[in-house]
Short mmCIF file of C-alpha atoms and ligand atoms in Angstrom, two decimals:
data_model
loop_
_atom_site.label_atom_id
_atom_site.label_comp_id
_atom_site.label_asym_id
_atom_site.label_seq_id
_atom_site.Cartn_x
_atom_site.Cartn_y
_atom_site.Cartn_z
CA MET A 1218 -42.57 36.86 16.48
CA LYS A 1219 -42.82 34.38 13.64
CA LYS A 1220 -44.04 30.89 14.52
CA VAL A 1221 -41.80 27.91 13.71
CA ALA A 1222 -42.70 24.20 13.88
CA ILE A 1223 -40.14 21.38 13.97
CA ASN A 1224 -41.22 18.16 12.27
CA GLY A 1225 -38.84 15.42 13.50
CA TYR A 1226 -37.29 16.15 16.91
CA GLY A 1227 -34.11 14.08 16.52
CA THR A 1228 -30.40 14.93 16.22
CA ILE A 1229 -30.89 17.98 14.00
CA GLY A 1230 -34.48 18.85 15.01
CA LYS A 1231 -33.81 19.26 18.72
CA ARG A 1232 -30.82 21.50 18.02
CA VAL A 1233 -32.74 23.66 15.55
CA ALA A 1234 -35.57 23.95 18.12
CA ASP A 1235 -33.17 25.30 20.74
CA ALA A 1236 -31.39 27.60 18.26
CA VAL A 1237 -34.72 29.08 17.11
CA SER A 1238 -35.83 29.50 20.75
CA ALA A 1239 -32.69 31.55 21.41
CA GLN A 1240 -33.67 34.17 18.75
CA ASN A 1241 -35.78 37.19 19.70
CA ASP A 1242 -37.69 37.32 16.41
CA LEU A 1243 -38.73 33.66 16.21
CA LYS A 1244 -40.51 31.19 18.46
CA ILE A 1245 -41.12 27.46 18.45
CA ILE A 1246 -44.81 26.59 18.53
CA GLY A 1247 -44.34 22.82 18.52
CA VAL A 1248 -42.09 19.85 17.83
CA SER A 1249 -43.07 16.39 16.62
CA LYS A 1250 -42.17 12.83 17.52
CA THR A 1251 -43.19 9.42 16.19
CA LYS A 1252 -42.35 7.51 19.38
CA PRO A 1253 -42.78 8.21 23.13
CA ASP A 1254 -39.03 7.91 23.78
CA PHE A 1255 -36.72 9.90 26.07
CA GLU A 1256 -36.41 12.70 23.51
CA ALA A 1257 -40.21 13.09 23.49
CA ARG A 1258 -40.27 13.20 27.28
CA MET A 1259 -37.43 15.74 27.42
CA ALA A 1260 -39.05 17.95 24.77
CA VAL A 1261 -42.11 18.29 27.03
CA GLU A 1262 -39.92 18.83 30.10
CA LYS A 1263 -38.17 21.66 28.24
CA GLY A 1264 -41.52 23.32 27.63
CA TYR A 1265 -42.05 22.47 23.95
CA GLU A 1266 -45.58 21.57 22.82
CA LEU A 1267 -45.33 17.99 21.54
CA TYR A 1268 -47.31 16.81 18.51
CA ILE A 1269 -47.47 13.27 17.17
CA SER A 1270 -46.66 12.32 13.58
CA ILE A 1271 -48.64 9.08 13.69
CA PRO A 1272 -52.11 9.79 15.22
CA GLU A 1273 -52.78 6.05 15.81
CA ARG A 1274 -49.97 6.08 18.39
CA GLU A 1275 -51.69 8.53 20.75
CA LYS A 1276 -52.36 5.69 23.22
CA LEU A 1277 -48.63 4.82 23.40
CA PHE A 1278 -47.83 8.39 24.46
CA GLN A 1279 -50.67 8.28 27.03
CA GLU A 1280 -49.37 4.98 28.43
CA ALA A 1281 -45.87 6.47 28.69
CA GLY A 1282 -47.32 9.46 30.56
CA ILE A 1283 -46.08 11.92 27.93
CA GLU A 1284 -48.47 14.79 27.33
CA ILE A 1285 -49.20 15.63 23.71
CA SER A 1286 -50.79 18.77 22.26
CA GLY A 1287 -52.20 17.22 19.08
CA THR A 1288 -51.18 15.88 15.69
CA VAL A 1289 -48.58 17.20 13.26
CA ASP A 1290 -51.36 18.45 10.96
CA GLU A 1291 -52.69 20.59 13.82
CA MET A 1292 -49.18 21.90 14.55
CA LEU A 1293 -48.68 22.87 10.89
CA HIS A 1294 -51.91 24.87 10.74
CA ASP A 1295 -50.64 27.21 13.48
CA ALA A 1296 -47.13 27.75 12.09
CA ASP A 1297 -45.61 30.30 9.66
CA ILE A 1298 -42.93 27.80 8.62
CA VAL A 1299 -41.94 24.19 9.33
CA VAL A 1300 -38.37 22.95 9.61
CA ASP A 1301 -38.51 19.32 8.47
CA CYS A 1302 -35.82 17.33 10.29
CA THR A 1303 -37.20 13.86 9.58
CA PRO A 1304 -34.88 11.06 8.37
CA GLU A 1305 -33.60 11.06 4.78
CA GLY A 1306 -36.38 10.58 2.23
CA ILE A 1307 -39.32 11.29 4.58
CA GLY A 1308 -39.03 15.02 3.90
CA ALA A 1309 -39.74 14.45 0.21
CA GLN A 1310 -42.99 12.68 1.18
CA ASN A 1311 -43.87 15.48 3.61
CA LEU A 1312 -43.32 18.10 0.89
CA LEU A 1313 -46.62 17.02 -0.71
CA LYS A 1314 -48.45 17.62 2.59
CA TYR A 1315 -46.78 21.02 3.06
CA LYS A 1316 -47.81 22.07 -0.47
CA GLU A 1317 -51.39 20.97 0.22
CA ILE A 1318 -51.54 23.02 3.45
CA GLY A 1319 -49.67 25.92 1.85
CA ILE A 1320 -46.98 26.16 4.53
CA LYS A 1321 -43.37 27.19 3.88
CA ALA A 1322 -40.90 24.39 4.62
CA ILE A 1323 -37.17 23.93 5.14
CA PHE A 1324 -35.62 20.52 4.43
CA GLN A 1325 -32.27 19.01 5.44
CA GLY A 1326 -29.34 17.69 3.45
CA GLY A 1327 -30.63 14.11 3.42
CA GLU A 1328 -33.28 15.20 0.91
CA LYS A 1329 -32.37 15.43 -2.76
CA HIS A 1330 -31.83 18.94 -4.17
CA ASP A 1331 -33.98 18.13 -7.20
CA ASN A 1332 -37.00 17.23 -5.05
CA VAL A 1333 -36.90 20.60 -3.29
CA GLY A 1334 -35.59 22.74 -6.14
CA LEU A 1335 -33.49 25.21 -4.12
CA SER A 1336 -30.58 24.67 -1.71
CA PHE A 1337 -29.30 27.10 0.91
CA ASN A 1338 -26.14 28.24 2.61
CA SER A 1339 -26.06 31.50 4.57
CA PHE A 1340 -22.78 32.70 3.04
CA ALA A 1341 -23.18 31.46 -0.55
CA ASN A 1342 -26.76 32.18 -1.65
CA TYR A 1343 -28.92 33.66 1.16
CA ASP A 1344 -30.65 36.10 -1.22
CA ASP A 1345 -31.92 33.32 -3.50
CA SER A 1346 -34.21 32.03 -0.71
CA TRP A 1347 -35.87 35.42 -0.11
CA GLY A 1348 -39.60 34.77 0.24
CA LYS A 1349 -39.27 31.21 -1.15
CA ASP A 1350 -41.65 28.42 -0.07
CA HIS A 1351 -39.36 25.36 -0.12
CA VAL A 1352 -35.64 25.36 0.61
CA ARG A 1353 -33.11 22.68 1.52
CA VAL A 1354 -30.21 23.45 3.87
CA VAL A 1355 -27.26 21.55 2.38
CA SER A 1356 -25.72 18.63 4.30
CA CYS A 1357 -23.18 18.88 7.13
CA ASN A 1358 -20.31 18.04 4.75
CA THR A 1359 -21.41 20.51 2.08
CA THR A 1360 -21.93 23.23 4.71
CA GLY A 1361 -18.38 22.57 5.94
CA LEU A 1362 -16.94 22.85 2.41
CA CYS A 1363 -18.91 26.01 1.70
CA ARG A 1364 -17.91 27.78 4.93
CA THR A 1365 -14.20 27.78 4.01
CA LEU A 1366 -14.27 27.69 0.19
CA LYS A 1367 -16.61 30.69 -0.19
CA PRO A 1368 -14.32 33.20 1.56
CA ILE A 1369 -11.29 31.78 -0.30
CA HIS A 1370 -13.18 32.11 -3.61
CA ASP A 1371 -14.06 35.72 -2.73
CA LEU A 1372 -10.44 36.49 -1.81
CA CYS A 1373 -8.53 35.11 -4.77
CA GLY A 1374 -10.80 33.05 -7.03
CA ILE A 1375 -10.83 29.26 -7.25
CA LYS A 1376 -9.81 27.47 -10.43
CA LYS A 1377 -10.42 23.95 -9.19
CA VAL A 1378 -10.97 22.06 -5.92
CA ARG A 1379 -10.16 18.45 -5.11
CA ALA A 1380 -11.31 17.21 -1.70
CA VAL A 1381 -10.97 13.94 0.18
CA MET A 1382 -13.80 13.61 2.69
CA VAL A 1383 -13.22 11.30 5.66
CA ARG A 1384 -16.72 10.70 7.04
CA ARG A 1385 -17.77 9.51 10.48
CA GLY A 1386 -19.36 6.05 10.42
CA GLY A 1387 -22.39 7.18 12.46
CA ASP A 1388 -23.53 9.74 15.02
CA PRO A 1389 -22.57 8.95 18.67
CA SER A 1390 -26.01 7.54 19.51
CA GLN A 1391 -26.35 5.41 16.35
CA VAL A 1392 -25.60 1.94 17.73
CA ASN A 1393 -26.58 0.23 14.47
CA LYS A 1394 -24.16 2.05 12.16
CA GLY A 1395 -20.55 1.41 11.22
CA PRO A 1396 -17.99 0.37 10.14
CA ILE A 1397 -16.49 -0.85 13.43
CA ASN A 1398 -13.18 -2.03 12.00
CA ALA A 1399 -12.70 -0.95 8.40
CA VAL A 1400 -12.06 1.97 6.09
CA VAL A 1401 -14.80 1.97 3.47
CA PRO A 1402 -14.62 3.92 0.21
CA ASN A 1403 -18.15 5.34 0.30
CA PRO A 1404 -19.33 5.78 -2.32
CA PRO A 1405 -16.78 3.45 -3.99
CA THR A 1406 -17.26 5.38 -7.22
CA VAL A 1407 -15.31 8.55 -7.97
CA PRO A 1408 -16.18 11.42 -7.81
CA SER A 1409 -18.59 11.32 -4.86
CA HIS A 1410 -21.88 13.26 -4.69
CA HIS A 1411 -20.39 15.90 -2.38
CA GLY A 1412 -18.89 18.00 -5.19
CA PRO A 1413 -22.16 18.30 -7.15
CA ASP A 1414 -23.93 19.09 -3.86
CA LEU A 1415 -21.63 22.07 -3.25
CA LYS A 1416 -22.55 23.37 -6.72
CA THR A 1417 -26.20 23.64 -5.60
CA VAL A 1418 -25.14 26.64 -3.47
CA MET A 1419 -21.75 27.75 -4.92
CA TYR A 1420 -22.96 27.60 -8.50
CA ASP A 1421 -19.71 28.32 -10.36
CA VAL A 1422 -17.21 26.27 -8.35
CA ASN A 1423 -15.22 23.55 -10.12
CA ILE A 1424 -14.91 20.69 -7.59
CA ASN A 1425 -14.40 16.93 -7.46
CA THR A 1426 -14.56 14.90 -4.26
CA VAL A 1427 -13.88 11.38 -3.03
CA ALA A 1428 -15.26 10.04 0.25
CA LEU A 1429 -14.47 7.35 2.83
CA LEU A 1430 -16.29 6.08 5.91
CA VAL A 1431 -14.18 5.40 9.01
CA PRO A 1432 -14.87 3.99 12.50
CA THR A 1433 -15.46 7.24 14.41
CA THR A 1434 -18.58 9.06 15.56
CA LEU A 1435 -17.16 12.42 16.58
CA MET A 1436 -16.67 14.44 13.40
CA HIS A 1437 -16.06 14.34 9.67
CA GLN A 1438 -12.62 15.41 8.43
CA HIS A 1439 -11.88 17.06 5.05
CA ASN A 1440 -8.61 17.36 3.11
CA LEU A 1441 -8.68 20.06 0.46
CA MET A 1442 -6.47 20.92 -2.51
CA VAL A 1443 -7.47 24.20 -4.14
CA GLU A 1444 -5.98 25.59 -7.36
CA LEU A 1445 -6.16 29.36 -7.01
CA GLU A 1446 -6.98 31.89 -9.78
CA ASN A 1447 -4.83 34.67 -8.29
CA GLN A 1448 -1.58 34.56 -6.40
CA VAL A 1449 -1.88 35.09 -2.61
CA GLU A 1450 0.26 34.28 0.41
CA VAL A 1451 -0.66 31.73 3.09
CA ASP A 1452 -0.95 34.65 5.52
CA ASP A 1453 -3.71 36.18 3.36
CA ILE A 1454 -5.68 32.91 3.64
CA VAL A 1455 -5.05 32.75 7.41
CA GLU A 1456 -6.25 36.33 7.80
CA THR A 1457 -9.36 35.68 5.68
CA LEU A 1458 -10.38 32.49 7.49
CA ASP A 1459 -9.61 34.08 10.85
CA LYS A 1460 -12.14 36.84 10.24
CA THR A 1461 -14.78 34.56 8.63
CA SER A 1462 -17.61 33.84 11.03
CA ARG A 1463 -18.53 30.20 11.75
CA VAL A 1464 -14.93 29.21 10.87
CA MET A 1465 -12.19 28.85 13.49
CA LEU A 1466 -8.46 28.30 13.12
CA VAL A 1467 -7.11 25.69 15.51
CA LYS A 1468 -3.51 24.72 16.22
CA ALA A 1469 -2.31 21.14 16.60
CA LYS A 1470 0.59 22.47 18.67
CA GLU A 1471 -1.95 23.77 21.23
CA GLY A 1472 -3.22 20.24 21.76
CA LEU A 1473 -5.93 20.37 19.09
CA GLY A 1474 -4.28 17.91 16.71
CA SER A 1475 -7.28 15.60 16.23
CA THR A 1476 -11.07 15.50 16.07
CA ALA A 1477 -11.10 13.98 19.57
CA GLU A 1478 -9.22 16.94 21.04
CA ILE A 1479 -11.37 19.41 19.12
CA MET A 1480 -14.52 17.85 20.59
CA GLU A 1481 -12.88 18.06 24.02
CA TYR A 1482 -12.41 21.79 23.33
CA ALA A 1483 -16.12 21.99 22.41
CA LYS A 1484 -16.94 20.50 25.82
CA GLU A 1485 -14.79 23.19 27.46
CA LEU A 1486 -16.85 25.85 25.66
CA GLY A 1487 -19.69 24.67 27.90
CA ARG A 1488 -22.33 24.67 25.20
CA SER A 1489 -25.46 22.57 25.26
CA ARG A 1490 -24.73 19.05 23.88
CA ASN A 1491 -21.01 19.99 23.43
CA ASP A 1492 -21.86 21.35 19.99
CA LEU A 1493 -19.32 22.97 17.69
CA PHE A 1494 -21.21 25.07 15.15
CA GLU A 1495 -17.98 26.49 13.71
CA ILE A 1496 -15.76 24.68 11.15
CA PRO A 1497 -12.28 24.19 12.68
CA VAL A 1498 -9.38 24.49 10.22
CA TRP A 1499 -5.92 23.26 11.25
CA GLN A 1500 -3.69 26.31 10.91
CA GLU A 1501 -0.54 24.21 10.42
CA SER A 1502 -2.15 22.45 7.44
CA LEU A 1503 -2.54 25.68 5.41
CA ASN A 1504 0.12 25.78 2.71
CA ILE A 1505 0.46 26.95 -0.89
CA VAL A 1506 2.60 24.83 -3.23
CA ASP A 1507 2.86 25.73 -6.95
CA GLY A 1508 -0.23 27.96 -6.75
CA GLU A 1509 -2.27 25.23 -5.06
CA LEU A 1510 -3.64 25.76 -1.54
CA TYR A 1511 -3.74 22.78 0.82
CA TYR A 1512 -5.66 22.60 4.09
CA MET A 1513 -7.45 20.25 6.50
CA GLN A 1514 -10.64 20.89 8.44
CA ALA A 1515 -13.21 19.07 10.54
CA VAL A 1516 -17.00 19.16 10.75
CA HIS A 1517 -19.19 18.53 13.79
CA GLN A 1518 -21.89 16.84 11.77
CA GLU A 1519 -24.58 17.05 14.45
CA SER A 1520 -24.49 20.84 14.75
CA ASP A 1521 -22.81 22.79 11.92
CA VAL A 1522 -26.02 23.11 9.85
CA VAL A 1523 -28.07 24.45 12.79
CA PRO A 1524 -27.31 28.21 12.42
CA GLU A 1525 -27.93 27.92 8.67
CA ASN A 1526 -31.47 26.66 9.41
CA VAL A 1527 -32.12 29.82 11.47
CA ASP A 1528 -30.86 32.09 8.66
CA ALA A 1529 -32.94 30.19 6.09
CA ILE A 1530 -36.07 30.91 8.17
CA ARG A 1531 -35.28 34.66 8.14
CA ALA A 1532 -34.77 34.69 4.35
CA MET A 1533 -37.89 32.66 3.56
CA LEU A 1534 -40.15 34.65 5.92
CA GLU A 1535 -38.65 37.93 4.64
CA ILE A 1536 -37.59 38.97 8.15
CA GLU A 1537 -34.06 40.15 7.28
CA ASP A 1538 -32.95 41.01 3.74
CA ASN A 1539 -29.25 41.28 4.59
CA ALA A 1540 -27.46 37.93 4.91
CA GLU A 1541 -24.66 39.34 7.06
CA LYS A 1542 -27.15 40.86 9.51
CA SER A 1543 -29.01 37.56 9.87
CA ILE A 1544 -25.72 35.69 10.36
CA GLN A 1545 -24.63 38.16 13.07
CA LYS A 1546 -27.99 37.95 14.81
CA THR A 1547 -28.02 34.14 14.76
CA ASN A 1548 -24.40 33.99 15.94
CA LYS A 1549 -25.00 36.37 18.84
CA ALA A 1550 -28.08 34.51 20.07
CA MET A 1551 -26.30 31.12 19.81
CA GLY A 1552 -22.96 32.30 21.25
CA ILE A 1553 -21.08 31.38 18.06
CA LEU A 1554 -17.43 32.49 18.07
P1 NAD B 2230 -32.68 11.47 13.44
O1 NAD B 2230 -33.02 10.08 13.12
O2 NAD B 2230 -31.73 11.76 14.55
O3 NAD B 2230 -34.02 12.28 13.77
C1 NAD B 2230 -35.16 12.19 12.96
C2 NAD B 2230 -36.39 12.42 13.81
O4 NAD B 2230 -37.56 12.34 12.97
C3 NAD B 2230 -36.58 11.36 14.90
O5 NAD B 2230 -36.99 12.01 16.08
C4 NAD B 2230 -37.70 10.46 14.36
O6 NAD B 2230 -38.46 9.91 15.40
C5 NAD B 2230 -38.52 11.46 13.57
N1 NAD B 2230 -39.31 10.86 12.50
C6 NAD B 2230 -39.12 9.69 11.87
N2 NAD B 2230 -40.07 9.50 10.94
C7 NAD B 2230 -40.89 10.57 11.00
C8 NAD B 2230 -42.05 10.95 10.30
N3 NAD B 2230 -42.57 10.19 9.36
N4 NAD B 2230 -42.64 12.14 10.61
C9 NAD B 2230 -42.12 12.94 11.57
N5 NAD B 2230 -40.99 12.62 12.27
C10 NAD B 2230 -40.40 11.45 11.97
O7 NAD B 2230 -32.17 12.12 12.08
P2 NAD B 2230 -31.17 13.35 11.91
O8 NAD B 2230 -29.79 12.86 12.02
O9 NAD B 2230 -31.60 14.48 12.76
O10 NAD B 2230 -31.39 13.68 10.37
C11 NAD B 2230 -32.47 14.48 9.93
C12 NAD B 2230 -32.12 15.08 8.59
O11 NAD B 2230 -30.97 15.91 8.76
C13 NAD B 2230 -31.75 14.09 7.49
O12 NAD B 2230 -32.12 14.63 6.26
C14 NAD B 2230 -30.25 14.03 7.58
O13 NAD B 2230 -29.64 13.61 6.39
C15 NAD B 2230 -29.94 15.48 7.88
N6 NAD B 2230 -28.65 15.72 8.53
C16 NAD B 2230 -28.18 14.90 9.51
C17 NAD B 2230 -26.95 15.14 10.07
C18 NAD B 2230 -26.37 14.24 11.11
O14 NAD B 2230 -25.17 14.11 11.19
N7 NAD B 2230 -27.15 13.61 11.95
C19 NAD B 2230 -26.21 16.25 9.68
C20 NAD B 2230 -26.74 17.13 8.73
C21 NAD B 2230 -27.96 16.85 8.14
#
């Protein structure tokens, strides 16, 4: 079993730790925290070895009665690969340390593509990460775009995409984020960075995006307009998305007409943390007008990138050379629909 370390046991890190633990070819050898908070305590209670990112804080962990196994540097020396889930910008600093130690590292979407040099999505460019040392799993929004645009591109070719991205103001636990009572063009400039980010994994796609922040914490929501190369029927798109893994068609008429109801459905699935790894697409929204496909989808920002992190590990450690096989394996272990 290959040994995986998680640097930064927060929103993404704790989910990746559990997803890796569910696989039979990978194991978590440690997770890291900067503070002795409830997440640190629960990591130890779950059985993870806890390492500290700031050695000077050892006493704080002792005072809190939270047992630690050592420092992050010690954790890294024992691992085959580290998944860096630290906040935006810290990963770029950690990259220097990982290079020094000579450990393979995966970064998250908050890091800039140019700092890492290679971005990853399981469906778009798995093979490009084969044996690579440093890879960035694209952001939650970009992963959501890629999951549905890639199979559509494969089916009938995409001439041009325009997308309006309605972004959640903050994650549910982020009490210091907003807006509370506004719709904020963010960025206020057009196009937004999301289009160029998609091109780091779907290299030949022609896309422009605009983005807004709104007062919700549950999910992002995307509105897509896709000019198609070749003529297809709406039913062909429905059939394609229906059989694409990590994508699910949902119906407003079945009571799933909003992100709130979709997250209620995720609770009913009974998964840990109510996660929804799949990208839900509203079936009623799919329509083709004058050769242009329209649809609406949502993204559970806290969890959609998690299975992609598992697949990236398999590609980088040369465990599985077939993307589809890794995707199936990850899906089965995580109970993805
Ligand atoms: P988070 O703040 O929830 O978790 C980050 C964790 O890293 C915390 O446990 C924090 O204590 C720890 N940390 C802080 N500084 C550290 C350091 N110097 N060394 C080691 N650990 C440190 O952040 P998050 O939301 O999980 O985001 C992590 C990355 O994932 C970012 O790049 C972010 O852009 C990306 N991402 C976030 C989301 C999301 O919606 N939350 C979705 C997709 C991608």
